[in-house]
CSV table of C-alpha atoms in Angstrom, one decimal:
chain,number,residue,atom,x,y,z
I,15,MET,CA,98.4,133.6,122.5
I,16,GLN,CA,98.4,137.3,121.9
I,17,GLN,CA,99.9,136.9,118.5
I,18,ARG,CA,97.0,134.6,117.5
I,19,PHE,CA,94.4,137.0,119.1
I,20,VAL,CA,95.5,140.2,117.3
I,21,PRO,CA,94.8,138.9,113.7
I,22,HIS,CA,91.3,137.9,114.8
I,23,MET,CA,90.6,141.3,116.3
I,24,GLU,CA,91.9,142.9,113.1
I,25,GLU,CA,89.6,140.8,111.0
I,26,LEU,CA,86.7,141.6,113.3
I,27,ARG,CA,87.4,145.3,113.0
I,28,LYS,CA,87.5,145.0,109.3
I,29,ARG,CA,84.1,143.2,109.2
I,30,ILE,CA,82.5,145.8,111.5
I,31,ILE,CA,83.8,148.6,109.3
I,32,PHE,CA,82.3,146.9,106.3
I,33,VAL,CA,78.9,146.6,108.0
I,34,LEU,CA,78.9,150.2,109.1
I,35,ALA,CA,79.9,151.4,105.7
I,36,PHE,CA,77.1,149.3,104.1
I,37,PHE,CA,74.6,150.7,106.6
I,38,LEU,CA,75.8,154.3,105.9
I,39,ILE,CA,75.4,153.7,102.1
I,40,SER,CA,71.9,152.2,102.7
I,41,LEU,CA,71.0,155.1,105.0
I,42,ILE,CA,72.0,157.7,102.3
I,43,GLY,CA,70.0,155.8,99.7
I,44,SER,CA,67.0,155.6,101.9
I,45,LEU,CA,67.1,159.3,102.8
I,46,THR,CA,67.0,160.0,99.1
I,47,PHE,CA,63.6,158.3,98.8
I,48,VAL,CA,62.3,159.3,102.3
I,49,ASN,CA,59.2,161.1,101.1
I,50,PRO,CA,57.7,158.1,99.1
I,51,LEU,CA,58.8,155.8,101.9
I,52,TYR,CA,57.0,157.9,104.4
I,53,HIS,CA,53.7,157.7,102.4
I,54,ILE,CA,54.1,154.0,102.0
I,55,LEU,CA,54.9,153.3,105.7
I,56,THR,CA,52.1,155.6,107.0
I,57,LYS,CA,49.3,154.0,105.0
I,58,THR,CA,48.5,151.9,108.0
I,59,ALA,CA,47.7,155.1,110.0
I,60,GLY,CA,44.7,155.7,107.8
I,61,ASN,CA,42.9,159.0,108.3
I,62,VAL,CA,44.6,159.9,111.5
I,63,PRO,CA,47.3,162.4,110.8
I,64,LEU,CA,50.7,162.0,112.5
I,65,ALA,CA,51.9,164.9,114.5
I,66,VAL,CA,55.3,166.4,115.2
I,67,LEU,CA,56.1,168.3,118.4
I,68,GLY,CA,58.8,170.5,117.1
I,69,PRO,CA,61.0,171.4,114.1
I,70,GLY,CA,63.7,169.0,115.3
I,71,ASP,CA,61.3,166.1,115.2
I,72,ILE,CA,61.1,166.4,111.4
I,73,VAL,CA,64.8,165.6,111.1
I,74,SER,CA,64.5,162.8,113.6
I,75,ILE,CA,61.6,161.3,111.7
I,76,TYR,CA,63.5,161.5,108.4
I,77,PHE,CA,66.5,159.7,109.9
I,78,MET,CA,64.3,157.2,111.6
I,79,ILE,CA,62.6,156.2,108.3
I,80,GLY,CA,66.0,156.0,106.6
I,81,GLY,CA,67.4,154.0,109.5
I,82,ILE,CA,64.6,151.5,109.5
I,83,CYS,CA,65.0,150.8,105.8
I,84,ALA,CA,68.8,150.8,106.1
I,85,LEU,CA,68.6,148.3,109.0
I,86,VAL,CA,66.4,145.9,106.9
I,87,PHE,CA,68.8,146.1,104.0
I,88,THR,CA,71.9,145.8,106.2
I,89,THR,CA,70.8,142.7,108.2
I,90,PRO,CA,71.4,140.2,105.3
I,91,PHE,CA,74.8,141.8,104.7
I,92,LEU,CA,75.6,141.5,108.4
I,93,PHE,CA,74.9,137.7,108.2
I,94,TRP,CA,77.3,137.5,105.3
I,95,GLN,CA,80.0,139.3,107.1
I,96,VAL,CA,79.6,137.1,110.2
I,97,TRP,CA,80.0,134.2,107.9
I,98,LEU,CA,83.2,135.6,106.4
I,99,PHE,CA,84.6,136.1,109.9
I,100,VAL,CA,83.9,132.6,111.2
I,101,SER,CA,84.5,130.6,108.0
I,102,PRO,CA,88.3,130.6,108.2
I,103,GLY,CA,88.1,128.7,111.5
I,104,LEU,CA,85.8,126.0,110.0
I,105,GLN,CA,86.8,122.9,108.1
I,106,ALA,CA,86.3,122.7,104.4
I,107,LYS,CA,83.2,120.6,104.7
I,108,GLU,CA,81.7,122.8,107.4
I,109,ARG,CA,82.4,125.9,105.3
I,110,ARG,CA,80.6,124.4,102.3
I,111,TYR,CA,77.6,123.5,104.4
I,112,ALA,CA,77.4,126.8,106.3
I,113,ALA,CA,77.7,128.8,103.0
I,114,ARG,CA,74.5,127.1,101.8
I,115,LEU,CA,72.6,128.7,104.7
I,116,ILE,CA,73.3,132.3,103.7
I,117,ALA,CA,70.5,132.4,101.2
I,118,PRO,CA,67.9,130.7,103.4
I,119,ILE,CA,68.8,133.0,106.3
I,120,THR,CA,68.3,136.1,104.1
I,121,PHE,CA,65.0,134.8,102.7
I,122,MET,CA,63.5,133.9,106.0
I,123,PHE,CA,64.5,137.2,107.5
I,124,LEU,CA,62.7,139.1,104.7
I,125,LEU,CA,59.8,136.8,104.9
I,126,GLY,CA,59.5,137.5,108.7
I,127,ILE,CA,59.7,141.2,108.1
I,128,SER,CA,56.9,141.0,105.5
I,129,PHE,CA,54.8,138.9,107.8
I,130,GLY,CA,55.1,141.4,110.6
I,131,TYR,CA,54.5,144.4,108.5
I,132,PHE,CA,51.7,143.3,106.3
I,133,LEU,CA,49.8,141.1,108.8
I,134,VAL,CA,50.6,141.7,112.4
I,135,PHE,CA,51.3,145.4,112.6
I,136,PRO,CA,48.1,146.6,110.8
I,137,GLN,CA,45.9,144.5,113.1
I,138,VAL,CA,47.6,145.6,116.3
I,139,TYR,CA,47.6,149.3,115.3
I,140,HIS,CA,44.0,149.4,114.1
I,141,PHE,CA,42.9,147.7,117.3
I,142,LEU,CA,44.7,150.1,119.5
I,143,GLN,CA,43.4,153.0,117.4
I,144,ARG,CA,39.7,151.8,117.8
I,145,LEU,CA,40.3,151.3,121.5
I,146,GLY,CA,41.7,154.8,122.0
I,147,GLN,CA,39.0,156.6,120.0
I,148,GLN,CA,36.3,155.2,122.2
I,149,SER,CA,37.5,157.0,125.3
I,150,PHE,CA,40.3,159.4,124.3
I,151,ARG,CA,41.1,161.9,121.7
I,152,PHE,CA,43.5,159.9,119.6
I,153,PHE,CA,46.7,161.8,119.1
I,154,ILE,CA,50.0,160.1,118.0
I,155,THR,CA,53.3,161.5,116.9
I,156,ALA,CA,55.2,160.3,113.9
I,157,THR,CA,58.1,159.3,116.2
I,158,GLU,CA,55.9,157.1,118.3
I,159,TYR,CA,54.3,155.6,115.2
I,160,PHE,CA,57.6,154.5,113.6
I,161,SER,CA,59.0,153.3,117.0
I,162,PHE,CA,56.0,151.2,117.5
I,163,MET,CA,56.2,149.8,114.0
I,164,THR,CA,59.8,148.8,114.4
I,165,ASN,CA,59.2,147.1,117.8
I,166,ILE,CA,56.4,145.0,116.2
I,167,VAL,CA,57.9,144.2,112.8
I,168,LEU,CA,61.6,143.7,113.3
I,169,PRO,CA,61.4,140.8,115.9
I,170,PHE,CA,59.5,138.7,113.3
I,171,GLY,CA,62.5,138.8,111.0
I,172,PHE,CA,64.4,136.9,113.7
I,173,PHE,CA,61.5,134.6,114.7
I,174,PHE,CA,61.5,133.3,111.1
I,175,GLU,CA,65.1,132.3,111.4
I,176,LEU,CA,64.1,129.3,113.6
I,177,PRO,CA,64.0,126.7,110.8
I,178,VAL,CA,67.5,127.7,109.5
I,179,VAL,CA,68.9,127.6,113.1
I,180,VAL,CA,67.3,124.2,113.7
I,181,VAL,CA,68.7,122.7,110.5
I,182,PHE,CA,72.2,123.9,111.4
I,183,LEU,CA,72.0,122.6,115.0
I,184,THR,CA,70.7,119.3,113.8
I,185,ARG,CA,73.4,119.1,111.1
I,186,ILE,CA,76.2,119.5,113.7
I,187,GLY,CA,74.6,117.1,116.1
I,188,ILE,CA,73.5,119.5,118.9
I,189,LEU,CA,69.7,119.1,118.2
I,190,THR,CA,67.5,116.2,117.2
I,191,PRO,CA,63.9,116.1,116.0
I,192,GLY,CA,63.0,113.9,119.0
I,193,VAL,CA,63.9,116.8,121.3
I,194,MET,CA,61.8,119.2,119.3
I,195,ARG,CA,58.9,116.8,119.4
I,196,LYS,CA,59.3,116.3,123.1
I,197,PHE,CA,59.0,120.1,123.7
I,198,ARG,CA,56.3,120.6,121.2
I,199,ARG,CA,53.6,121.2,123.8
I,200,PHE,CA,55.7,123.9,125.5
I,201,ALA,CA,56.5,125.5,122.1
I,202,TYR,CA,52.8,125.5,121.2
I,203,PHE,CA,52.0,127.2,124.5
I,204,GLY,CA,54.7,129.8,123.9
I,205,CYS,CA,53.3,130.5,120.4
I,206,VAL,CA,49.8,131.0,121.9
I,207,VAL,CA,51.1,133.3,124.6
I,208,LEU,CA,53.1,135.3,122.1
I,209,GLY,CA,50.2,135.5,119.6
I,210,THR,CA,47.9,136.6,122.4
I,211,LEU,CA,50.2,139.3,123.7
I,212,ILE,CA,51.0,141.0,120.3
I,213,SER,CA,47.6,140.7,118.6
I,214,PRO,CA,44.2,142.3,119.4
I,215,PRO,CA,41.9,140.3,121.7
I,216,GLU,CA,39.9,138.8,118.8
I,217,LEU,CA,39.9,135.1,117.8
I,218,ILE,CA,40.8,135.9,114.2
I,219,SER,CA,43.6,138.1,115.2
I,220,HIS,CA,45.0,135.5,117.6
I,221,LEU,CA,44.8,132.8,115.0
I,222,SER,CA,46.4,134.9,112.3
I,223,VAL,CA,49.5,135.3,114.5
I,224,THR,CA,49.5,132.0,116.4
I,225,VAL,CA,48.9,129.6,113.6
I,226,PRO,CA,51.9,130.8,111.4
I,227,LEU,CA,54.2,130.6,114.5
I,228,ILE,CA,53.0,127.0,115.1
I,229,LEU,CA,53.5,126.1,111.4
I,230,LEU,CA,56.9,127.6,111.6
I,231,TYR,CA,57.7,125.3,114.5
I,232,GLU,CA,56.3,122.3,112.7
I,233,LEU,CA,58.4,123.2,109.6
I,234,SER,CA,61.4,123.3,111.8
I,235,ILE,CA,60.6,119.8,113.1
I,236,PHE,CA,60.2,118.5,109.5
I,237,LEU,CA,63.5,120.0,108.3
I,238,SER,CA,65.2,118.7,111.4
I,239,ALA,CA,64.0,115.2,110.8
I,240,ALA,CA,65.1,115.3,107.2
I,241,THR,CA,68.5,116.6,108.1
I,242,TYR,CA,68.8,114.0,110.9
I,243,ARG,CA,67.9,111.1,108.6
I,244,LYS,CA,70.5,112.3,106.1
I,245,ARG,CA,73.1,112.6,108.8
I,246,GLN,CA,72.3,109.1,110.1
I,247,ARG,CA,72.6,107.6,106.6
I,248,ALA,CA,76.0,109.3,106.3
I,249,GLU,CA,77.2,108.0,109.6
I,250,ALA,CA,76.1,104.4,108.6
I,251,TRP,CA,78.8,104.4,106.0
I,252,TRP,CA,81.4,104.5,108.7
I,253,ARG,CA,80.1,101.7,110.9
I,254,GLU,CA,81.9,98.7,109.2
I,255,ASP,CA,84.2,97.2,111.8
I,256,LYS,CA,86.9,95.9,109.5
I,257,PRO,CA,90.6,96.7,110.0
I,258,VAL,CA,91.0,98.3,106.6
I,259,ALA,CA,87.8,100.2,106.9
I,260,ARG,CA,88.9,101.7,110.2
I,261,ASN,CA,92.2,102.9,108.8
I,262,VAL,CA,90.6,104.2,105.6
I,263,ARG,CA,88.0,106.1,107.7
I,264,ARG,CA,90.8,107.6,109.8
I,265,SER,CA,92.8,108.6,106.7
I,266,VAL,CA,89.8,110.1,104.8
I,267,THR,CA,88.7,112.1,107.9
I,268,ASN,CA,92.2,113.6,108.3
I,269,SER,CA,92.5,114.2,104.6
I,270,ALA,CA,89.2,115.9,104.4
I,271,ALA,CA,90.1,118.2,107.3
I,272,ASN,CA,93.4,119.3,105.8
I,273,ALA,CA,92.9,119.2,102.0
I,274,GLU,CA,90.8,121.4,99.8
I,275,LEU,CA,88.7,119.6,97.1
I,276,THR,CA,90.3,120.3,93.8
I,277,PRO,CA,89.6,119.2,90.2
I,278,GLN,CA,91.5,116.3,88.9
I,279,GLU,CA,94.0,116.9,86.1
I,280,SER,CA,92.9,113.7,84.3
I,281,PRO,CA,89.6,112.5,85.8
I,282,ALA,CA,89.1,110.1,82.9
I,283,SER,CA,92.0,107.9,84.2
I,284,THR,CA,90.4,107.4,87.6
I,285,PRO,CA,87.6,105.1,88.5
I,286,THR,CA,84.1,106.4,89.0
I,287,LEU,CA,82.2,106.2,92.3
I,288,THR,CA,79.0,107.9,91.4
I,289,PRO,CA,77.9,109.9,88.4
I,290,GLY,CA,80.2,112.9,88.1
I,291,LEU,CA,82.6,111.8,90.9
I,292,SER,CA,86.1,110.4,90.5
I,293,VAL,CA,88.9,109.8,92.9
I,294,ALA,CA,92.7,109.4,92.8
I,295,VAL,CA,95.3,108.9,95.5
I,296,PRO,CA,98.4,111.1,95.2
I,297,ASP,CA,101.8,110.2,96.4
I,298,SER,CA,102.7,110.9,100.0
I,299,SER,CA,104.8,109.6,102.9
I,300,THR,CA,102.0,109.2,105.5
I,301,PRO,CA,100.7,105.6,105.7
I,302,LEU,CA,97.1,105.0,105.1
I,303,ILE,CA,97.1,101.4,106.3
I,304,ASP,CA,99.5,100.1,108.9
I,305,LYS,CA,101.2,96.7,109.0
I,306,ASP,CA,98.7,95.2,111.5
I,307,ALA,CA,95.7,96.3,109.5
I,308,ALA,CA,97.3,94.9,106.3
I,309,ARG,CA,98.2,91.7,108.0
I,310,GLU,CA,94.6,91.2,109.4
I,311,SER,CA,92.9,92.0,106.1
I,312,GLY,CA,95.3,90.3,103.8
I,313,VAL,CA,95.7,93.3,101.5
I,314,SER,CA,98.1,92.6,98.6
I,315,GLY,CA,99.6,95.0,96.1
I,316,GLN,CA,101.7,95.0,92.9
I,317,GLY,CA,105.2,96.4,92.6
I,318,ALA,CA,106.4,99.1,90.2
I,319,ASN,CA,107.5,96.4,87.7
I,320,GLY,CA,104.2,94.6,87.8
I,321,SER,CA,105.4,91.7,90.0
I,322,GLU,CA,103.7,90.6,93.2
I,323,PRO,CA,105.4,91.8,96.3
I,324,ASP,CA,107.1,89.0,98.3
I,325,SER,CA,106.7,90.5,101.8
I,326,LEU,CA,104.3,92.6,103.8
I,327,ASP,CA,106.8,95.5,103.7
I,328,ALA,CA,106.8,95.5,99.9
I,329,ALA,CA,103.0,95.5,99.9
I,330,GLU,CA,102.9,98.3,102.4
I,331,SER,CA,105.4,100.3,100.3
I,332,VAL,CA,102.9,100.1,97.4
I,333,THR,CA,99.5,100.3,99.1
I,334,ALA,CA,100.2,102.2,102.4
I,335,THR,CA,101.8,105.5,101.4
I,336,PHE,CA,98.8,107.6,100.6
I,337,ASP,CA,97.7,110.7,102.5
I,338,THR,CA,95.5,113.1,100.6
I,339,ILE,CA,92.4,112.3,98.6
I,340,ASP,CA,91.3,114.8,96.0
I,341,THR,CA,87.9,114.6,94.5
I,342,HIS,CA,86.5,116.0,91.3
I,343,VAL,CA,82.7,116.7,91.3
I,344,ALA,CA,81.6,117.3,87.8
I,345,SER,CA,77.9,117.2,88.6
I,346,VAL,CA,75.9,117.5,91.8
I,347,ASN,CA,72.6,116.7,90.2
I,348,ASP,CA,72.4,113.5,92.2
I,349,GLY,CA,72.1,115.5,95.4
I,350,ILE,CA,75.0,113.8,97.1
I,351,ASP,CA,76.7,116.1,99.7
I,352,HIS,CA,80.4,116.2,100.3
I,353,ALA,CA,80.1,114.2,103.5
I,354,GLN,CA,78.5,111.3,101.6
I,355,ILE,CA,81.1,111.7,98.8
I,356,GLU,CA,83.9,111.3,101.4
I,357,GLN,CA,82.2,108.2,102.8
I,358,GLU,CA,81.7,106.7,99.3
I,359,MET,CA,85.4,107.3,98.8
I,360,ALA,CA,86.2,105.3,102.0
I,361,VAL,CA,83.9,102.4,101.0
I,362,PHE,CA,85.5,102.5,97.5
I,363,LEU,CA,89.0,102.1,98.9
I,364,VAL,CA,87.9,99.5,101.3
I,365,LYS,CA,86.4,97.4,98.5
I,366,HIS,CA,89.5,97.6,96.3
I,367,LEU,CA,92.0,97.1,99.1
I,368,GLU,CA,90.1,94.0,100.4
I,369,GLU,CA,89.9,92.5,96.9
I,370,GLY,CA,93.7,93.0,96.5
I,371,ALA,CA,93.5,95.8,94.0
I,372,ALA,CA,96.8,96.5,92.3
I,373,PHE,CA,98.5,99.9,92.6
I,374,GLU,CA,101.3,101.0,90.3
I,375,ARG,CA,103.7,103.6,91.6
I,376,ARG,CA,105.1,106.1,89.1
I,377,PRO,CA,107.4,108.8,90.4
I,378,GLY,CA,105.8,112.3,90.2
I,379,ILE,CA,102.5,110.9,88.9
I,380,LYS,CA,99.4,110.2,90.9
I,381,LEU,CA,98.8,106.5,91.6
I,382,ASP,CA,96.0,105.0,89.6
I,383,VAL,CA,93.8,102.2,90.8
I,384,ARG,CA,93.6,99.4,88.3
I,385,GLU,CA,91.0,96.6,88.4
């Protein structure tokens, strides 16, 4: 147990070091441009000058500005390092799917930061500024200004990750669009409360924050429904209750879990399932179809010399010694994902085995399916 735990801790340590190093590099780069960054970030303050309470505050403000920018730059890199840490524990299909979420996660985070900085923060700040000037002498330090800006803007970067999280949870079967629709009224109420709390007490301000949050939730429902339908269609491929289909499903599932998808050496010699997809069955010693399944389905094969096998054992020796299925995807323009590819492979094998497709065994060479 400890021997397995230590490598994981070493890997985690390495990823943390990478993130800290990237943050440090981003911080140094941000400090180089701290003066122009200061003027850009303080435009919202308007004509009210920001004050410092001592010489040490100047250094603190410089590092605060650099830290804010470095944090924004480092967060996408942090997501990437988290992915690299967890990906070895995932199956090949899960890794391929999760890798496609890195770009949307980064985009939605930056979109949320932009929404919070350009829309929410100016409204909240100007409202509080007007409110303070009515009764008080408005005086704000630069430290308080940047702290307030960070507390308002940064959470929106994580709020906007909701659609990506919903798609992922739907894809792995934890969440369904029906559940999200069921809790829609509570989500709307939460959006209204959140929009009311962080925006000035004006209708336009409330709507400018609440409506985007509601649209974000509706977008999550839409993406969840699309992902759920795709998942349902994929699962429908596996519902055939035939003996051969059951064994092929089991073999394909085990093969996909243990084998990487690699290009074929000679894809032209293998039959085509869909545009850009070919399949071959390599030699192995693990049976794909057992005797009972072959007996029930009446699968027949062809011996190495081209003659018909005269017993079930002979047929099994030809047709039931396959383990790993390799696929070659020359084009993905048809939008078929790898899960659907694996299911098409299963249906393909079921079809040919039930029709008594002939297999020729050649030592050291992959078995070819011949019509």
